[in-house]
Amino acid sequence: KKTTLSRWRWSYRAMCVIWLVSMATGDEVITGGDCESLGAWQCWQPVQCSLTTDSHSGQHALLITNKQENWQSATQYINLAPGSTYEVSAWMKLLEDATSQSFDVMMDIEDGDGQHIYAAAASHPGAKVSEGWVHLQGRFTTPNRTIASSRIYFQSGPSTSVNVAVDDVSVTGVQVAKVTQDDLDKVIDRERKGDINIKVTTAAGINMDDVQIRVDQRKKLFPFGSAVDAQHYIQDAAHGKYRDFIHRHFNWVVPENALKWYTTEAHRGEHNFGNALKLIHGVKSHGLKVRGHNLIWSVDQYVQEWIKQLTHEELRTTVKQHIEDTINATKGLLEHWDVNN
């Protein structure tokens, strides 16, 4: 049993279809989420699950003791639909003093091929006894393929020697509305387009039918940009037209890959911001603004192998150091950041 080091995104992204999520919620899929009885809750051995009167609400909460692994806890199988969005809420409490602990409400989804996907649906870093009950909230979308089974469980770490309480657990479906590209085009036509009326006066003897009008857009009233390949941009001789096109047509850019962690620190401790900084300084010298992209890309296939080998606490420290290094390297140059891609 293992948990991925990064949080998965399950929602499928298409270029021409966008899913807009409304706040209307569906049915509750948790049984006994008030934790007034053990009921539908199970425990991974050798974990012990019992009831405690130290509750967030009501008379009882789940008490989880005798953990040997971070992921061992109370668990419950739940029915989730493929390609559906759910909102998650739970309260957790650290019961003994220890170094700060991370709390996660985890989902284990097994697809039709027997592959398990583990993901944190809601998280709270740095929990302490002094905080008391901590509220974890989040939202996740299931893979759009056959789901053989799914379960919820509660992860805490790095210490496995401390006891944890859980109360008021909820997983509810969220209604979604499909918006097509045609719908989006209508909004663009209404909000971002307008008619231009041009009055033309000709000299005597010139036929109006012979007049041709060319309109060049010189300035945009809203941000308009593109992802830019740093290698293409900085190679002057071979890609001058590429650079000129960017300068002429856009007022914003994002470095496509040059600021991603796997580029700036492919090997631990070996930093390379050279191409990213050349790109940033180049476009800024032409008046373009730059959005940082991105500090973290928490999708397993884009995480460096050396990061996957880190312990929980090492990962926390390394991510913090990476963010500090990147922010310091680009300080004063960027308008804002995509934090987690």
C-alpha positions as MATLAB code, in Angstrom:
seq = 'KKTTLSRWRWSYRAMCVIWLVSMATGDEVITGGDCESLGAWQCWQPVQCSLTTDSHSGQHALLITNKQENWQSATQYINLAPGSTYEVSAWMKLLEDATSQSFDVMMDIEDGDGQHIYAAAASHPGAKVSEGWVHLQGRFTTPNRTIASSRIYFQSGPSTSVNVAVDDVSVTGVQVAKVTQDDLDKVIDRERKGDINIKVTTAAGINMDDVQIRVDQRKKLFPFGSAVDAQHYIQDAAHGKYRDFIHRHFNWVVPENALKWYTTEAHRGEHNFGNALKLIHGVKSHGLKVRGHNLIWSVDQYVQEWIKQLTHEELRTTVKQHIEDTINATKGLLEHWDVNN';
ca = [
       0.000    0.000    0.000;
       1.486    3.371   -0.870;
       0.412    6.927   -1.387;
       1.685    9.035   -4.258;
       3.935   11.918   -3.262;
       1.826   14.340   -5.209;
      -1.832   15.210   -5.443;
      -3.466   13.899   -8.611;
      -5.771   15.851  -10.814;
      -8.390   13.590  -12.252;
     -10.464   16.055  -14.237;
     -10.027   15.706  -17.987;
      -9.182   18.895  -19.838;
     -10.320   19.426  -23.411;
      -9.546   22.424  -25.579;
     -13.070   23.058  -26.753;
     -15.218   21.815  -23.871;
     -15.266   23.353  -20.399;
     -17.074   21.990  -17.378;
     -18.563   24.684  -15.159;
     -19.264   23.476  -11.630;
     -22.308   24.833   -9.866;
     -22.676   24.929   -6.090;
     -25.707   22.665   -6.102;
     -24.818   19.464   -4.233;
     -26.137   15.972   -4.699;
     -26.615   13.003   -2.419;
     -24.417   12.124    0.548;
     -22.335    8.992   -0.150;
     -20.920    8.516    3.368;
     -22.801    6.274    5.786;
     -22.574    7.295    9.426;
     -20.567   10.424    8.721;
     -21.601   11.866   12.083;
     -19.333    9.209   13.668;
     -21.814    8.450   16.441;
     -21.162    4.723   15.913;
     -18.562    2.542   14.201;
     -21.315    1.262   11.879;
     -20.010    1.258    8.294;
     -16.457    2.188    9.334;
     -13.750   -0.438    9.099;
     -10.164   -0.447   10.373;
      -6.970   -1.616    8.726;
      -5.217   -4.053   11.029;
      -3.460   -3.556   13.396;
      -5.123   -0.136   13.751;
      -7.750    0.070   16.469;
     -10.897    2.124   15.887;
     -13.212    3.073   18.720;
     -15.483    5.899   19.814;
     -14.413    8.852   21.924;
     -16.503   11.518   23.619;
     -13.917   14.097   22.526;
     -16.048   15.054   19.533;
     -16.361   17.967   17.149;
     -20.161   17.756   17.284;
     -22.666   15.328   18.692;
     -21.705   12.796   21.372;
     -18.891   10.846   19.723;
     -16.047   10.861   17.220;
     -13.866    8.112   15.738;
     -10.665    7.433   17.687;
      -7.790    5.964   15.660;
      -4.967    4.344   17.661;
      -2.122    1.841   17.259;
      -1.080    3.084   13.807;
       2.063    1.668   12.217;
       1.774    3.381    8.820;
       0.649    6.908    7.941;
      -2.225    5.650    5.821;
      -3.638    3.227    8.387;
      -6.937    4.507    9.756;
     -10.681    4.123    9.701;
     -11.945    3.508    6.180;
     -15.249    3.104    4.377;
     -16.137    1.835    0.929;
     -18.300    4.358   -0.924;
     -20.085    4.452   -4.272;
     -18.604    6.993   -6.689;
     -19.649    7.536  -10.298;
     -17.075    7.782  -13.126;
     -16.253   11.297  -14.329;
     -18.143   12.927  -11.448;
     -17.202   15.753   -9.087;
     -17.520   15.507   -5.305;
     -17.042   17.844   -2.373;
     -15.301   16.470    0.715;
     -15.459   17.711    4.298;
     -14.076   16.196    7.499;
     -12.803   17.280   10.907;
      -9.608   15.807   12.364;
      -7.836   16.328   15.666;
      -4.312   15.547   16.845;
      -4.495   14.070   20.344;
      -0.848   13.968   21.476;
       1.968   16.493   21.263;
       4.372   15.741   18.430;
       6.085   17.504   15.608;
       3.515   19.131   13.352;
       1.484   16.578   11.425;
      -0.098   16.659    8.000;
      -3.728   15.578    7.730;
      -5.190   14.233    4.474;
      -8.608   12.933    3.531;
      -7.592   10.277    1.024;
      -9.426    8.564   -1.813;
      -8.479    5.102   -3.074;
     -10.139    4.402   -6.418;
      -9.664    1.088   -8.187;
     -10.493    1.096  -11.892;
     -11.720   -1.760  -14.062;
      -8.150   -2.874  -14.791;
      -7.306   -3.220  -11.120;
      -5.179   -0.055  -11.030;
      -5.407    1.949   -7.796;
      -5.342    5.729   -7.816;
      -4.538    7.340   -4.470;
      -5.197   11.032   -4.032;
      -5.638   13.613   -1.298;
      -9.113   15.091   -1.682;
      -8.532   17.532    1.196;
      -5.421   18.393    3.215;
      -4.181   20.406    6.157;
      -0.399   20.771    6.711;
       1.208   21.413   10.069;
      -1.578   20.340   12.431;
      -0.832   20.795   16.138;
      -2.568   19.784   19.363;
      -3.109   23.458   20.194;
      -5.294   23.878   17.070;
      -7.895   21.439   18.338;
     -10.314   20.297   15.645;
      -9.100   21.063   12.108;
     -11.513   21.368    9.173;
     -10.427   19.714    5.917;
     -12.346   20.660    2.779;
     -11.721   19.875   -0.866;
     -13.132   18.791   -4.189;
     -12.134   16.015   -6.574;
     -13.281   14.524   -9.872;
     -13.176   10.792  -10.458;
     -11.552    9.261  -13.558;
     -13.937    8.963  -16.472;
     -13.633    5.185  -16.709;
     -14.993    2.101  -14.981;
     -14.691    2.233  -11.179;
     -14.500   -1.209   -9.542;
     -14.336    0.115   -5.985;
     -13.637    3.279   -4.042;
     -12.946    4.052   -0.423;
     -12.214    6.981    1.841;
      -9.561    6.966    4.562;
      -7.609    9.433    6.693;
      -3.864    9.898    6.549;
      -1.635   11.613    9.120;
       2.112   11.898    9.368;
       5.031   11.860    9.488;
       4.679   10.411   13.001;
       2.685    7.194   13.325;
       2.865    7.115   17.117;
       0.213    9.774   17.773;
      -3.505    9.132   18.026;
      -6.024   10.962   15.855;
      -9.768   11.649   16.094;
     -12.116   12.048   13.113;
     -15.634   13.488   13.056;
     -18.342   14.899   10.765;
     -17.260   13.268    7.503;
     -19.117   14.143    4.306;
     -18.730   13.346    0.588;
     -21.435   14.797   -1.655;
     -21.876   14.881   -5.401;
     -21.675   18.193   -7.227;
     -23.858   18.919  -10.227;
     -22.041   20.019  -13.365;
     -23.246   21.790  -16.464;
     -21.613   21.174  -19.835;
     -20.695   24.305  -21.781;
     -19.844   23.831  -25.457;
     -17.472   25.814  -27.635;
     -20.506   27.364  -29.346;
     -21.648   28.708  -25.960;
     -18.205   30.167  -25.338;
     -18.057   31.768  -28.790;
     -21.344   33.555  -28.101;
     -19.942   34.984  -24.865;
     -16.772   36.113  -26.664;
     -18.832   37.781  -29.391;
     -20.904   39.575  -26.775;
     -18.195   40.546  -24.257;
     -15.013   40.951  -26.292;
     -16.113   42.088  -29.729;
     -17.732   45.207  -31.093;
     -18.453   46.930  -34.389;
     -16.039   49.496  -35.854;
     -17.612   52.232  -37.989;
     -15.168   53.879  -40.408;
     -16.081   57.032  -42.304;
     -14.146   57.420  -45.560;
     -13.955   60.649  -47.568;
     -12.326   60.420  -50.967;
     -10.884   63.045  -53.240;
     -12.760   64.008  -56.360;
     -12.603   61.458  -59.139;
     -11.895   58.445  -56.905;
     -14.449   55.682  -57.035;
     -15.440   54.487  -53.564;
     -15.565   50.925  -54.882;
     -11.812   51.140  -55.531;
     -10.978   52.028  -51.920;
      -9.485   49.257  -49.766;
      -9.277   49.590  -45.998;
      -6.729   47.756  -43.846;
      -7.001   47.779  -40.052;
      -3.971   46.907  -37.895;
      -4.557   46.313  -34.195;
      -1.863   48.160  -32.239;
      -3.072   47.702  -28.681;
      -5.350   45.371  -26.734;
      -7.632   46.396  -23.898;
      -7.355   43.025  -22.132;
      -4.476   40.577  -21.476;
      -3.745   38.527  -24.573;
      -0.841   36.119  -24.595;
       0.710   32.762  -25.259;
       2.992   30.119  -23.835;
       6.505   30.709  -25.208;
       9.248   28.164  -25.846;
      12.419   29.600  -24.284;
      14.788   27.665  -26.564;
      13.091   28.987  -29.708;
      12.929   32.508  -28.320;
      16.604   32.870  -27.409;
      18.021   31.322  -30.600;
      18.302   34.569  -32.564;
      19.343   33.470  -36.031;
      17.024   30.513  -36.395;
      13.906   31.884  -34.709;
      13.856   35.642  -35.259;
      10.381   35.458  -36.797;
       9.117   33.540  -33.772;
      10.331   36.287  -31.444;
       9.005   39.080  -33.627;
       5.570   37.477  -33.813;
       5.373   37.280  -30.003;
       6.461   40.903  -29.572;
       4.003   42.124  -32.179;
       0.875   40.198  -31.246;
       0.893   39.642  -27.482;
       1.046   41.709  -24.315;
       1.445   38.755  -21.932;
       3.432   35.508  -22.036;
       4.108   32.483  -19.854;
       7.323   30.445  -20.170;
       6.066   27.128  -21.501;
       8.545   24.817  -19.726;
      11.553   26.912  -18.704;
      10.337   27.588  -15.138;
       8.988   24.123  -14.413;
      10.789   22.326  -11.621;
      11.926   19.447  -13.835;
      13.728   22.047  -15.973;
      15.217   24.273  -13.266;
      16.370   21.370  -11.041;
      16.432   18.164  -13.053;
      19.100   16.841  -10.671;
      19.033   17.623   -6.980;
      20.932   20.785   -6.095;
      21.774   21.658   -9.739;
      19.756   24.789  -10.531;
      19.345   26.238  -14.010;
      17.268   29.382  -14.471;
      19.351   30.649  -17.419;
      16.948   30.168  -20.331;
      13.946   31.233  -18.274;
      15.604   34.518  -17.262;
      16.744   35.242  -20.838;
      13.168   34.776  -22.037;
      11.701   36.897  -19.235;
      14.132   39.784  -19.719;
      13.660   39.592  -23.496;
       9.896   39.916  -23.547;
       9.859   42.510  -20.767;
      12.216   44.679  -22.788;
       9.418   44.815  -25.393;
       6.775   45.783  -22.842;
       5.219   42.359  -22.318;
       4.167   41.109  -18.893;
       5.067   37.622  -17.674;
       3.108   35.114  -15.630;
       5.198   32.561  -13.702;
       4.447   28.993  -14.767;
       4.759   27.010  -12.558;
       6.119   26.386   -9.069;
       4.832   22.812   -8.721;
       3.357   20.312  -11.159;
       1.985   17.600   -8.900;
       1.266   14.991  -11.541;
       3.343   11.870  -11.058;
       4.721   11.585  -14.596;
       6.167   15.118  -14.403;
       7.846   14.710  -11.007;
      11.602   14.062  -11.030;
      12.697   10.610   -9.890;
      14.936   12.051   -7.186;
      11.902   13.795   -5.644;
       9.922   10.549   -5.572;
      12.603    9.012   -3.348;
      12.205   11.613   -0.586;
      10.537   10.913    2.738;
       7.433   12.866    3.738;
       9.394   15.363    5.827;
      12.194   15.656    3.249;
       9.584   16.380    0.578;
       8.018   19.141    2.656;
      11.428   20.774    3.252;
      12.514   20.359   -0.382;
       9.317   21.877   -1.812;
       9.640   24.852    0.538;
      13.281   25.376   -0.500;
      12.411   25.043   -4.191;
       9.697   27.692   -3.920;
      12.077   30.047   -2.104;
      14.860   29.493   -4.671;
      12.525   30.100   -7.612;
      10.896   33.184   -6.126;
      14.301   34.663   -5.300;
      15.607   33.948   -8.818;
      12.625   35.714  -10.445;
      11.984   38.397   -7.826;
      10.526   41.578   -9.314;
      10.196   40.098  -12.809;
       6.791   38.380  -12.769;
       3.251   39.618  -12.278;
       1.924   36.477  -10.602;
       2.327   32.686  -10.511;
       0.606   29.452  -11.407;
       1.464   27.723   -8.142;
       0.290   24.162   -8.797;
      -0.174   23.413  -12.487;
];
